[in-house]
mmCIF file of C-alpha atoms in Angstrom:
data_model
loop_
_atom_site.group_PDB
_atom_site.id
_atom_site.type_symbol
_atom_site.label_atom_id
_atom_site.label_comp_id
_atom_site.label_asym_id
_atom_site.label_seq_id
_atom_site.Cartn_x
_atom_site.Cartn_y
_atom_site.Cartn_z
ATOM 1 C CA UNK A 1 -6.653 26.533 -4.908
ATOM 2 C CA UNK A 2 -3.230 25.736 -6.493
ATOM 3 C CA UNK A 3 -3.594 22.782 -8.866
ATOM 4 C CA UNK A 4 0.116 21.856 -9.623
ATOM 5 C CA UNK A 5 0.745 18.830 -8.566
ATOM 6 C CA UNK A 6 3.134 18.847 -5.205
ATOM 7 C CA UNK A 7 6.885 18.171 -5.732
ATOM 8 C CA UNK A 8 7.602 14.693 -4.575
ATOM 9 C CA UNK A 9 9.891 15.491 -1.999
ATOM 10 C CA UNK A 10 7.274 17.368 -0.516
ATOM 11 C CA UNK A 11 4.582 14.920 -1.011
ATOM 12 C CA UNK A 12 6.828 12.168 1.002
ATOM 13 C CA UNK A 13 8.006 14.465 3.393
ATOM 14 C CA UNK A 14 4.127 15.102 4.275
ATOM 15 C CA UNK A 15 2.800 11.199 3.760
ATOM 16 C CA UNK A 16 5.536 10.459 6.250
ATOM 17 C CA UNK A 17 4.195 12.961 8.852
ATOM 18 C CA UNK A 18 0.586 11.576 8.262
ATOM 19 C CA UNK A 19 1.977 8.059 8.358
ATOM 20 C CA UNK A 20 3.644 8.937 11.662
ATOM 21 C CA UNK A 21 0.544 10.342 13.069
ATOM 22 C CA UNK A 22 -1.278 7.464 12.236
ATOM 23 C CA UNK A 23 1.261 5.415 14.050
ATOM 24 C CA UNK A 24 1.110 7.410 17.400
ATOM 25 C CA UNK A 25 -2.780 7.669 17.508
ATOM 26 C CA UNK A 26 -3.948 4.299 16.423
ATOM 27 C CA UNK A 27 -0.807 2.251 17.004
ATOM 28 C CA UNK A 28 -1.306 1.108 13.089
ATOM 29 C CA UNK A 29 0.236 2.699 9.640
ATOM 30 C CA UNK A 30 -2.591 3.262 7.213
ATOM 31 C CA UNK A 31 -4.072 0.789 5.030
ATOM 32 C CA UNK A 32 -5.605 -0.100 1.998
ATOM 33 C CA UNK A 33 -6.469 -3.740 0.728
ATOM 34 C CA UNK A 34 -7.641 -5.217 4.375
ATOM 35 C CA UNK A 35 -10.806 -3.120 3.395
ATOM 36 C CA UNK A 36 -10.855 -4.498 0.361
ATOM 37 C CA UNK A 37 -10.701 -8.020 1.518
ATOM 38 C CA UNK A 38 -13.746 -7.187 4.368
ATOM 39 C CA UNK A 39 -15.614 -5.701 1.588
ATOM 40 C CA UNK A 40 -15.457 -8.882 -0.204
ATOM 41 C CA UNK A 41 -16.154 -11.269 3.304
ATOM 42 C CA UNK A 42 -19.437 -8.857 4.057
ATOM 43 C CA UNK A 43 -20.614 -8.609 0.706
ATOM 44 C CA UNK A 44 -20.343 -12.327 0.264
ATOM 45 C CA UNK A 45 -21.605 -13.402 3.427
ATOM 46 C CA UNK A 46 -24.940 -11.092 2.130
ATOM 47 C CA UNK A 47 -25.535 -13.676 -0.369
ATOM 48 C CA UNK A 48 -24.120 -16.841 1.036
ATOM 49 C CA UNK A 49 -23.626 -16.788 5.217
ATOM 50 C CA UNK A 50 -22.016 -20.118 4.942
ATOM 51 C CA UNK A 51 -18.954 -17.561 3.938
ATOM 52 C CA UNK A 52 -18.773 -17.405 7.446
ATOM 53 C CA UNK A 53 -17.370 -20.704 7.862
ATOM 54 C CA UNK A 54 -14.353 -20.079 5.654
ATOM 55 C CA UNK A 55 -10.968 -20.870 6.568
ATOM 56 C CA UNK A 56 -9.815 -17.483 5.602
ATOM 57 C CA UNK A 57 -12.625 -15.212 5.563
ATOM 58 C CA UNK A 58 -14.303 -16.442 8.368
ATOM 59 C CA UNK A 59 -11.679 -14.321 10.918
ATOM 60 C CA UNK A 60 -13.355 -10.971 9.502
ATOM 61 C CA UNK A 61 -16.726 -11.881 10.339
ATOM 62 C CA UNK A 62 -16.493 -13.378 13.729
ATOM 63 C CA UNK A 63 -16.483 -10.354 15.443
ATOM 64 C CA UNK A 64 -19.484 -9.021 13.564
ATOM 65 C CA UNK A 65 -20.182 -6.780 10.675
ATOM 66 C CA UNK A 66 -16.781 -7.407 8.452
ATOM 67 C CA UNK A 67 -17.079 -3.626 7.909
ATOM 68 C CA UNK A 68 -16.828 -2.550 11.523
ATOM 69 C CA UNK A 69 -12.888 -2.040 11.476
ATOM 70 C CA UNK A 70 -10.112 0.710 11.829
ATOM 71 C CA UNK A 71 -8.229 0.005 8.099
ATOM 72 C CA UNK A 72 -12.228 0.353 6.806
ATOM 73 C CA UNK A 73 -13.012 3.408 8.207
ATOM 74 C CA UNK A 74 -9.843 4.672 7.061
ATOM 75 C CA UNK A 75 -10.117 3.698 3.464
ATOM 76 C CA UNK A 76 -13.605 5.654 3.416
ATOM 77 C CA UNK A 77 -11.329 8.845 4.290
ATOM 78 C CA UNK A 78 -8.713 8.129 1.940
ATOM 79 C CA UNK A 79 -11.426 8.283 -0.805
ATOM 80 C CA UNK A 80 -13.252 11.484 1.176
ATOM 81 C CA UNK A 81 -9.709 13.111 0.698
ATOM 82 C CA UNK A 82 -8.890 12.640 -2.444
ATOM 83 C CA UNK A 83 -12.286 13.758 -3.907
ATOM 84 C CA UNK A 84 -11.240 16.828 -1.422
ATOM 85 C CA UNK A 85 -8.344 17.557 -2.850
ATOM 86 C CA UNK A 86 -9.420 16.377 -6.538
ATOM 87 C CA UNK A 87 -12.381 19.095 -6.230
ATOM 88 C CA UNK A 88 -10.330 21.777 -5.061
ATOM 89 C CA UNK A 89 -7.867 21.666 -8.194
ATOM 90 C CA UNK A 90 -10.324 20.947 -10.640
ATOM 91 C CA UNK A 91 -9.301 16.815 -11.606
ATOM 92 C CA UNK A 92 -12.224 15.049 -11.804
ATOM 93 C CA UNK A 93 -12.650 14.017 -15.015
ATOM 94 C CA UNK A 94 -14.027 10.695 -16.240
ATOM 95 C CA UNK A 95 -10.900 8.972 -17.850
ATOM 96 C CA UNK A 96 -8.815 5.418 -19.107
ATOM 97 C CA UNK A 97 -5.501 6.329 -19.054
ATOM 98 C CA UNK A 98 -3.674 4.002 -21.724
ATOM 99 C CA UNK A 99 -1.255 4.950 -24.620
ATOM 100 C CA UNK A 100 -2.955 7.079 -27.305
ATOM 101 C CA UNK A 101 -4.618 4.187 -29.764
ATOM 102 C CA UNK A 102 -4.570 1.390 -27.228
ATOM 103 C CA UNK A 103 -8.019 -0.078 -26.843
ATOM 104 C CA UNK A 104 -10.105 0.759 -24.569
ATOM 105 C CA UNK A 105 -11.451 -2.818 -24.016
ATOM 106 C CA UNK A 106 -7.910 -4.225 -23.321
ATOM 107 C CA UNK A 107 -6.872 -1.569 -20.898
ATOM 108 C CA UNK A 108 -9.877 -2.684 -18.785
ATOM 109 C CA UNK A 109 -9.650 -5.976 -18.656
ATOM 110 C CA UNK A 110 -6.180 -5.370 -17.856
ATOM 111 C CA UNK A 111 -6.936 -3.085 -14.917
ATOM 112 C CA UNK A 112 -9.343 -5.735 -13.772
ATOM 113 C CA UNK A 113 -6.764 -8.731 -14.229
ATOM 114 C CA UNK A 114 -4.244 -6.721 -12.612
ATOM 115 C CA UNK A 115 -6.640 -6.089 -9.382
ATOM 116 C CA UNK A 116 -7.334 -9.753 -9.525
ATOM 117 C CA UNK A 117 -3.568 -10.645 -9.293
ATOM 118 C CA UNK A 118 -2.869 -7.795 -6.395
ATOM 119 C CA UNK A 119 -5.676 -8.725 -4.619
ATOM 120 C CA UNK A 120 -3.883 -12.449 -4.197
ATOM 121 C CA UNK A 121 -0.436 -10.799 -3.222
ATOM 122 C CA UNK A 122 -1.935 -8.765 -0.382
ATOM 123 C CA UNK A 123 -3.491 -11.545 1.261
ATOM 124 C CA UNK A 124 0.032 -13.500 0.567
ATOM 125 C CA UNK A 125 1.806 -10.408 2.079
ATOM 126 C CA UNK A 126 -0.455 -9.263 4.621
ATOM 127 C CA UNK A 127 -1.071 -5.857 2.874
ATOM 128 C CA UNK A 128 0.043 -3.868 -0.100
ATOM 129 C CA UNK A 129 2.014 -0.932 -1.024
ATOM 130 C CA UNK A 130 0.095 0.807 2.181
ATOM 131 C CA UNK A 131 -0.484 -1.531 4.955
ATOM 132 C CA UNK A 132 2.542 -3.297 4.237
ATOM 133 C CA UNK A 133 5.316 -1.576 2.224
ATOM 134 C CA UNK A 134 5.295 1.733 3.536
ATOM 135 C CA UNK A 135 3.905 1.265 7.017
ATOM 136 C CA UNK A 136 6.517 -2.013 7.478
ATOM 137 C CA UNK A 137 9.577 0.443 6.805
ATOM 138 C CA UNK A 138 8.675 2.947 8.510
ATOM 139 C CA UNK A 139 8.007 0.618 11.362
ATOM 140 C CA UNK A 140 11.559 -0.850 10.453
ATOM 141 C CA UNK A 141 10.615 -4.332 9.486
ATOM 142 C CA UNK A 142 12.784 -6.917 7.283
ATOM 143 C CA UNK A 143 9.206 -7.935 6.052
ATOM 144 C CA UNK A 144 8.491 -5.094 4.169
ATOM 145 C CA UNK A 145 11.486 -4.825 2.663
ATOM 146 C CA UNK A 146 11.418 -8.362 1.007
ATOM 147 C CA UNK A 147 7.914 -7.325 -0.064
ATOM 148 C CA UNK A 148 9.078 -4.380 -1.813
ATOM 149 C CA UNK A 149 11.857 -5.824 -3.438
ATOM 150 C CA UNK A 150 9.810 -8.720 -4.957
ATOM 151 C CA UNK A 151 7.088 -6.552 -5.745
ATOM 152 C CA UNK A 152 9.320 -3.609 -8.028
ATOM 153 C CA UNK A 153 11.519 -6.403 -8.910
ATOM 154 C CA UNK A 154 8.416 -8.666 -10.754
ATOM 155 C CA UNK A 155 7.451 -5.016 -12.392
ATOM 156 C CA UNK A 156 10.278 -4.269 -13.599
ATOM 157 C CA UNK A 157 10.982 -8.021 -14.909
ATOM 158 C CA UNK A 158 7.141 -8.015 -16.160
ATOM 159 C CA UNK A 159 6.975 -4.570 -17.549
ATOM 160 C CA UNK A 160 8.327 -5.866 -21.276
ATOM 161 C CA UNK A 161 4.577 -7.500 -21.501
ATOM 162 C CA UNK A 162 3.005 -4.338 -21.103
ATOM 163 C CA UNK A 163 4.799 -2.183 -23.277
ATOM 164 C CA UNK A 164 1.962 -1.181 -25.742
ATOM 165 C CA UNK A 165 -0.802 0.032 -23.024
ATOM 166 C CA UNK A 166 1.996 2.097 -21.375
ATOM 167 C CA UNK A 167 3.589 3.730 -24.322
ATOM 168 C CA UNK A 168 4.084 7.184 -24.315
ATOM 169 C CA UNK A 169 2.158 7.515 -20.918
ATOM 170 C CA UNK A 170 4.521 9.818 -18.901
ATOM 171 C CA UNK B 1 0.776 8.605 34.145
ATOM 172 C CA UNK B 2 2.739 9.740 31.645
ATOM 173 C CA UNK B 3 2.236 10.078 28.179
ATOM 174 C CA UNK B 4 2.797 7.158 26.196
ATOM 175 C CA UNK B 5 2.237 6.851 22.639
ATOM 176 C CA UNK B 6 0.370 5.326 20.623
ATOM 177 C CA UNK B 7 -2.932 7.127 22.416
ATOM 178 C CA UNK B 8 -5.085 4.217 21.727
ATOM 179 C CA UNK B 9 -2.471 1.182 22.656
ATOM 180 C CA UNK B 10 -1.515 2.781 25.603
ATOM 181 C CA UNK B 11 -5.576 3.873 26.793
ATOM 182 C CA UNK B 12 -5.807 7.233 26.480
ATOM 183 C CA UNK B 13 -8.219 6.996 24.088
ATOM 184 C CA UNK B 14 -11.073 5.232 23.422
ATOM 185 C CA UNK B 15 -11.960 2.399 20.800
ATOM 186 C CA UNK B 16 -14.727 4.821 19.286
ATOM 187 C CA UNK B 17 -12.796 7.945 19.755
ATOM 188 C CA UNK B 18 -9.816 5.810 17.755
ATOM 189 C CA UNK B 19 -12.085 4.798 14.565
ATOM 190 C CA UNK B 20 -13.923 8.003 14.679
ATOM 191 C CA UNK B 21 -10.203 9.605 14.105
ATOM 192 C CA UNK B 22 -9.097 6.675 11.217
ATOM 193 C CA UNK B 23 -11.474 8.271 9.216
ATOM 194 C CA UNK B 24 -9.778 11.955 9.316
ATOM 195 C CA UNK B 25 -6.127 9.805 9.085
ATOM 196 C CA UNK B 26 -7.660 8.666 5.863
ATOM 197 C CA UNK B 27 -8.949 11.974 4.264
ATOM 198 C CA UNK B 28 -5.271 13.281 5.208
ATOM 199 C CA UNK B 29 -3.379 10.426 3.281
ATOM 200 C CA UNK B 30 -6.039 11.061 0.293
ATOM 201 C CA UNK B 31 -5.485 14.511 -0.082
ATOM 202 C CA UNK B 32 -1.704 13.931 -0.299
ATOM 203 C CA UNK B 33 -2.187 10.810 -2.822
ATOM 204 C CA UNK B 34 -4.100 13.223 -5.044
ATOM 205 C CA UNK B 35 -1.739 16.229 -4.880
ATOM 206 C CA UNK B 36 1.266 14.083 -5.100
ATOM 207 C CA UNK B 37 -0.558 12.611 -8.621
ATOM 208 C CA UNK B 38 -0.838 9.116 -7.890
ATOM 209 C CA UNK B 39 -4.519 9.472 -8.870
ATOM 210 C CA UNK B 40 -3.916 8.416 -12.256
ATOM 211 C CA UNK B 41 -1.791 5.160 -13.386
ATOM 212 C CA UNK B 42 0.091 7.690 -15.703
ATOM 213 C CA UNK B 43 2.264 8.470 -12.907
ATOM 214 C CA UNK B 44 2.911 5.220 -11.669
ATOM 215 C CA UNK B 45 3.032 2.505 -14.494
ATOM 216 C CA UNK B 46 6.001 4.648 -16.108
ATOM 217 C CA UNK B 47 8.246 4.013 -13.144
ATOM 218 C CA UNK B 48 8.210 0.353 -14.485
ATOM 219 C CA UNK B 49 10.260 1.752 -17.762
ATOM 220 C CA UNK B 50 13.077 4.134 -15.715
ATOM 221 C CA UNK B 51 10.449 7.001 -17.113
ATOM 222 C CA UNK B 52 9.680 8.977 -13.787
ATOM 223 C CA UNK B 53 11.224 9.049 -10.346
ATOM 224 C CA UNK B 54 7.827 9.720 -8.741
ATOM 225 C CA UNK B 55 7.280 6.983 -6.727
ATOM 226 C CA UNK B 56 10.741 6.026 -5.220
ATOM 227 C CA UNK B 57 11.114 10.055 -4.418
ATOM 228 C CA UNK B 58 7.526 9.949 -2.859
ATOM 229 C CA UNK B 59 7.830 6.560 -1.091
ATOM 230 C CA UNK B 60 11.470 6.700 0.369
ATOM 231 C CA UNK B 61 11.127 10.483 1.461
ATOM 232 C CA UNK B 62 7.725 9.072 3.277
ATOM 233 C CA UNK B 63 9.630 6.426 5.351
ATOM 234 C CA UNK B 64 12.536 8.172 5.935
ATOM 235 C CA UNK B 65 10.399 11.126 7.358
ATOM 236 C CA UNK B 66 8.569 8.444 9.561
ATOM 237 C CA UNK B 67 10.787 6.233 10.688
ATOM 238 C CA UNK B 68 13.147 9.101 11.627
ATOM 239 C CA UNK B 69 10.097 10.467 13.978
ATOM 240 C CA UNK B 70 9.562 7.058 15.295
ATOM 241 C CA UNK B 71 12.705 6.668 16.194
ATOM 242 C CA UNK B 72 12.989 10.154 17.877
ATOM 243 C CA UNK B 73 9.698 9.438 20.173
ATOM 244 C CA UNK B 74 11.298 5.678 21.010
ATOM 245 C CA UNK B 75 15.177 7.175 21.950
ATOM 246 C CA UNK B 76 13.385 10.299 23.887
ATOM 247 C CA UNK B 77 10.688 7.775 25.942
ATOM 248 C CA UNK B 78 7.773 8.717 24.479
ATOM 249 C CA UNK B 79 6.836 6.163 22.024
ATOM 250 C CA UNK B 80 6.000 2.221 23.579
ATOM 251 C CA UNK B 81 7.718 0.857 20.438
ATOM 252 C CA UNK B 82 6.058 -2.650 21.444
ATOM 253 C CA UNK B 83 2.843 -0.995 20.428
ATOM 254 C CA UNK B 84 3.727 0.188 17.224
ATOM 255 C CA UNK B 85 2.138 -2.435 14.809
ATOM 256 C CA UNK B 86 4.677 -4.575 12.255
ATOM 257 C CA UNK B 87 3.193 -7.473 10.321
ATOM 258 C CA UNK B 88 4.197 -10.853 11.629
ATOM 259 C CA UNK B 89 6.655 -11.910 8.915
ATOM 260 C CA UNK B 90 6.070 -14.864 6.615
ATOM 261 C CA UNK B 91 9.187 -15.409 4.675
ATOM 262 C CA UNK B 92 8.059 -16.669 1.600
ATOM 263 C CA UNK B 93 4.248 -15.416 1.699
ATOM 264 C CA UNK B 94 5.983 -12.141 1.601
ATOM 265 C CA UNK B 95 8.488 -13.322 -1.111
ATOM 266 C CA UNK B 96 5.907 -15.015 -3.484
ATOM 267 C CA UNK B 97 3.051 -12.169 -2.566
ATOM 268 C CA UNK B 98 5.642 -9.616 -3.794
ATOM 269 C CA UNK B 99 6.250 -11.495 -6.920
ATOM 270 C CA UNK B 100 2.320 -11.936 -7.913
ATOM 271 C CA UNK B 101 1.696 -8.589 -6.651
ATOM 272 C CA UNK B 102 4.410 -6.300 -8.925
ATOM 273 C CA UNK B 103 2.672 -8.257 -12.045
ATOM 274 C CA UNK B 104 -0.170 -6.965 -10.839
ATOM 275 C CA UNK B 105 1.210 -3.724 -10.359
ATOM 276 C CA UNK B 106 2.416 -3.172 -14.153
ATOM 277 C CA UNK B 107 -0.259 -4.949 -15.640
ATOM 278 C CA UNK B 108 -2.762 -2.586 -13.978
ATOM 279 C CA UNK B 109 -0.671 0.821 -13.001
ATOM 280 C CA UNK B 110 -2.565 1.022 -9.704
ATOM 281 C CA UNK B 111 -2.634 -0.297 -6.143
ATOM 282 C CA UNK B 112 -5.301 -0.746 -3.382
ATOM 283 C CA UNK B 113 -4.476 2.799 -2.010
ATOM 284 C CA UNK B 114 -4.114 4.995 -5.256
ATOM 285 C CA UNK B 115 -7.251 2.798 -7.015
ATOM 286 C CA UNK B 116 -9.159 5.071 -4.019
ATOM 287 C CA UNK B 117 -8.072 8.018 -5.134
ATOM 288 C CA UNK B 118 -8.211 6.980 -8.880
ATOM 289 C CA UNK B 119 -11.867 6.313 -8.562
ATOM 290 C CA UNK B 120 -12.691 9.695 -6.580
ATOM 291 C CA UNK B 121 -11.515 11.006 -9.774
ATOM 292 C CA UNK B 122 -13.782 9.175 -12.130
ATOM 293 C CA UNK B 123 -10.559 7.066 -13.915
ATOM 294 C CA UNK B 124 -12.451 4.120 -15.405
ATOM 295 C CA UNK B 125 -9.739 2.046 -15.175
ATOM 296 C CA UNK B 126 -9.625 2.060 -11.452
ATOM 297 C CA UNK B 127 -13.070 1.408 -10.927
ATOM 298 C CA UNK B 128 -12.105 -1.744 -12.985
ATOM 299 C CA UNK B 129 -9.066 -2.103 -11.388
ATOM 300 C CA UNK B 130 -11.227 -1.977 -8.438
ATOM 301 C CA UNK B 131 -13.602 -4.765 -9.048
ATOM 302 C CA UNK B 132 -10.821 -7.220 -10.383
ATOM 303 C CA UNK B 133 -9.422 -7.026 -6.399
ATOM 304 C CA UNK B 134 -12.835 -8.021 -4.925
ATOM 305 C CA UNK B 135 -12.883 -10.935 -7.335
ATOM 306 C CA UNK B 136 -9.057 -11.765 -6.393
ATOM 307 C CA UNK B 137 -10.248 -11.553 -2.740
ATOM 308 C CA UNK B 138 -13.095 -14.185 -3.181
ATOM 309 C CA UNK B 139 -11.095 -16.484 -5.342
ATOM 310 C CA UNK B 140 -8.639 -16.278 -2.354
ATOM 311 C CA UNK B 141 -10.588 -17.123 0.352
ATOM 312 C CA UNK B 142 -11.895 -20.262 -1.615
ATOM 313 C CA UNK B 143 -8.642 -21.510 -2.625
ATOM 314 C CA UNK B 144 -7.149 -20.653 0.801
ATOM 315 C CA UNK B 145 -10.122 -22.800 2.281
ATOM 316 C CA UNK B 146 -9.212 -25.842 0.128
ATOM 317 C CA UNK B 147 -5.898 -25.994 -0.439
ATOM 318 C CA UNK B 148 -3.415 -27.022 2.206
ATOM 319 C CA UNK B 149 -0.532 -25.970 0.457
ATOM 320 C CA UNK B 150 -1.527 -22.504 -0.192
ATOM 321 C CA UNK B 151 -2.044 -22.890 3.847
ATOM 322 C CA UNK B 152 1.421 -24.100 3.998
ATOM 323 C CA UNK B 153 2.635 -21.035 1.527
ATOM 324 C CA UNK B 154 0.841 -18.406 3.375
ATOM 325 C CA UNK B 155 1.684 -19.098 6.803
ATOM 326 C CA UNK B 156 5.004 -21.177 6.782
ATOM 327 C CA UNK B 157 8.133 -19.067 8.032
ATOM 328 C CA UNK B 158 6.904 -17.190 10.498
ATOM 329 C CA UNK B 159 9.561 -14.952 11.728
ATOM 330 C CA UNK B 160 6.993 -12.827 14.020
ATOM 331 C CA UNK B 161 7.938 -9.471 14.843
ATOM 332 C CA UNK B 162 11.147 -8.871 12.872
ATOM 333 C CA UNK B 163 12.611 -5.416 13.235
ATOM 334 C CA UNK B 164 15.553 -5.373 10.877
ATOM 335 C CA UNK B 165 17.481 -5.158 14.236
ATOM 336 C CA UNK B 166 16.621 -8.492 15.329
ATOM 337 C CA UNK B 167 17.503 -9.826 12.120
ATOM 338 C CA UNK B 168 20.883 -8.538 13.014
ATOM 339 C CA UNK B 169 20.965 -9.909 16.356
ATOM 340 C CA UNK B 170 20.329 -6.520 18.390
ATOM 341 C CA UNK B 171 17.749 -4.730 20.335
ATOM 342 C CA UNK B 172 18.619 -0.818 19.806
ATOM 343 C CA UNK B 173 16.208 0.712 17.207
ATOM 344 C CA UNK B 174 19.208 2.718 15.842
ATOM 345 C CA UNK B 175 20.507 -0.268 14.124
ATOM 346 C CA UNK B 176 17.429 -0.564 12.104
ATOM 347 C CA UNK B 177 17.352 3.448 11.541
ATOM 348 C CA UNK B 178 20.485 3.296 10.611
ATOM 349 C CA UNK B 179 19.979 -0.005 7.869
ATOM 350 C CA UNK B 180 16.669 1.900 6.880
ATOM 351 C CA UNK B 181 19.000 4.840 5.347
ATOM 352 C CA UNK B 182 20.975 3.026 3.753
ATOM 353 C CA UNK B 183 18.639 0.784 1.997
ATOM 354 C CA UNK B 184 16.209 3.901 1.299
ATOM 355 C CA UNK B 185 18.996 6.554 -0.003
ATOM 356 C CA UNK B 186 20.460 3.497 -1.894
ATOM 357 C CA UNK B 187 17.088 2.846 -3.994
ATOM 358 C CA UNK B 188 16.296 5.663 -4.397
ATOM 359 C CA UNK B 189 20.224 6.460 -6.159
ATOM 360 C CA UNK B 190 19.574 3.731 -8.370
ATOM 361 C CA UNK B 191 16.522 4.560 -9.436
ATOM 362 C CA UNK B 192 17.639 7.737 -10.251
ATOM 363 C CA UNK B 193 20.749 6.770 -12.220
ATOM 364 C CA UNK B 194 18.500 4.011 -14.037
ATOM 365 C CA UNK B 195 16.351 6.912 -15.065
ATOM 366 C CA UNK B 196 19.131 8.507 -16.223
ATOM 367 C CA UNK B 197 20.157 6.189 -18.124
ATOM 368 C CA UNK B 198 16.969 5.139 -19.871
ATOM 369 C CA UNK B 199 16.915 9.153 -20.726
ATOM 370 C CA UNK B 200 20.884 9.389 -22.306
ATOM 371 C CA UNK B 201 19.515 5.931 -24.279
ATOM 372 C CA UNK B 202 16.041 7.477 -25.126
ATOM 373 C CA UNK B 203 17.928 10.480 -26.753
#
């Protein structure tokens, strides 16, 4: 199969038809860190059932198995499709992309600091570049909108720390 | 009866049938995040330095594509736009969420959705990327279940369901298809004349 990567044009153009389908099947854009945050409730509550009681995580598990919802079930295809897709074009390779010299080390604590922080914004903002950003303006919310803004503005006004990792990445 | 869209809102299919199709919705917006090549944070961190137009081409030409269809199926009768899901909107959950999440953004060159497809192709640093948002999640919910003022933060402002119409005091969906254009076509130009810029500098 082809393994050039899809103009970007092209790549929208089709993420908006697959957003829109998504919209008039289940009602719902797709989704990404709500399975996160259910991953984290159910895995928890393994360990510790008085998770269960929590003022936050406690809505996910009320109903059940955490795991047991439309945004998880999706998230399981998103990876499905990519490793799909990956396969067919030959991409899988084990990999830390960071500018040529930058240690390895860094870059992953980085990665894992910057997961931390994201993780905290989604549950501020209901969802992340997915659930909220693109599925919130294509829905035509103000919401998503004012998420977006803050979120490219803070990179943009952050990016000076991180500089060195990114340097000569194109 | 007619038929109304969304299927699942509207009953014409069932609660099974619905997740058993989430998971092919899924595999669909995968396969495009790969080919597109947001499965590696080379192709998104670099939008942070006016180096690559990826991301604003990708994501504006996405909701512009969708929200035209919406609106389409809504004017013509065939979409219940009452059942189309928006996020009840917390003014400054959204605000400060936005702020803490872009840091995160730079700092890590991934988000929840492309980390998927960044692990499905063995990038290390999404796997890590991965396991720092589980940790965020937990210290979340215990913070969240002590402190009243994240309470206060987080659910304060609640505007409900705010279409960018009835922000501007109207009910017809072309006012907020109409705002959507602008806003879109206008990010996307200055993102493209930033990059342009950053180039004509670089040179």
């Amino acid at each position: 199969m082809e393994n050039r990567y899809l103009n970007p044009i092209t790549a929208g153009v089709l993420l908006g038809i697959a957003l829109f389908v998504s919209f008039i099947i289940a009602g719902q854009g797709m989704g990404a860190s709500g399975a996160f945050a259910r991953a984290t409730a159910q895995g928890v509550f393994h360990f510790d059932p008085s998770i269960a009681h929590n003022a936050y995580a406690g809505k996910y598990l009320k109903h059940g198995n955490a795991l047991s919802n439309w945004t998880v079930i999706e998230v399981v295809g998103i990876f499905l499709g990519a490793l799909l897709s990956a396969l067919l074009a030959k991409r899988i390779k084990p990999e830390i992309t960071r500018a040529k010299g930058y240690p390895a080390l860094f870059r992953l604590v980085l990665a894992f600091g910057g997961g931390f922080l994201i993780a905290i914004g989604t549950r501020l903002a209901r969802g992340c570049t997915s659930g909220q950003a693109l599925d919130g303006a294509s829905a035509m919310s103000v919401g998503a909108w004012i998420f977006m803004l803050a979120a490219f503005g803070a990179g943009f006004f952050f990016a000076f720390l991180f500089k060195k990792q990114w340097k000569g990445v194109e | 009866m007619d038929l109304v869209f969304p299927l699942f809102t509207s009953g014409f299919i069932s609660n099974e049938v619905n997740l058993f199709l989430a998971l092919f919705i899924g595999m669909l917006f995968g396969f495009i995040l790969e080919r597109a090549g947001f499965a590696t944070a080379a192709h998104i961190a670099p939008v942070f330095y006016f180096k690559n137009t990826m991301v604003p081409k990708v994501m504006v030409s996405a909701i512009v594509t969708a929200a035209t269809l919406i609106t389409l199926g809504v004017l013509f009768g065939y979409i219940d736009y009452n059942n189309i899901f928006i996020p009840t909107t917390y003014l400054w959950a959204y605000f400060v969420g936005g702020l803490i999440f872009g840091l995160g953004m730079v700092m890590s060159g991934w988000c929840p959705g492309t980390a998927l497809a960044g692990i499905a192709t063995l990038k290390i640093d999404a796997i890590f990327f991965a396991l720092g948002l589980l940790a965020g999640m937990y210290f979340y919910f215990d913070i969240y279940d002590a402190s009243e003022g994240l309470r206060h933060l987080a659910n304060d402002a609640n505007l409900g369901r705010y279409t960018i119409a009835k922000a501007l005091g109207s009910e017809d969906i072309r006012v907020s298809y109409i705002v959507t254009l602008v806003v879109s076509f206008g990010l996307m130009a200055f993102m493209m004349i930033m990059n342009k810029i950053a180039k004509n500098k670089g040179e």
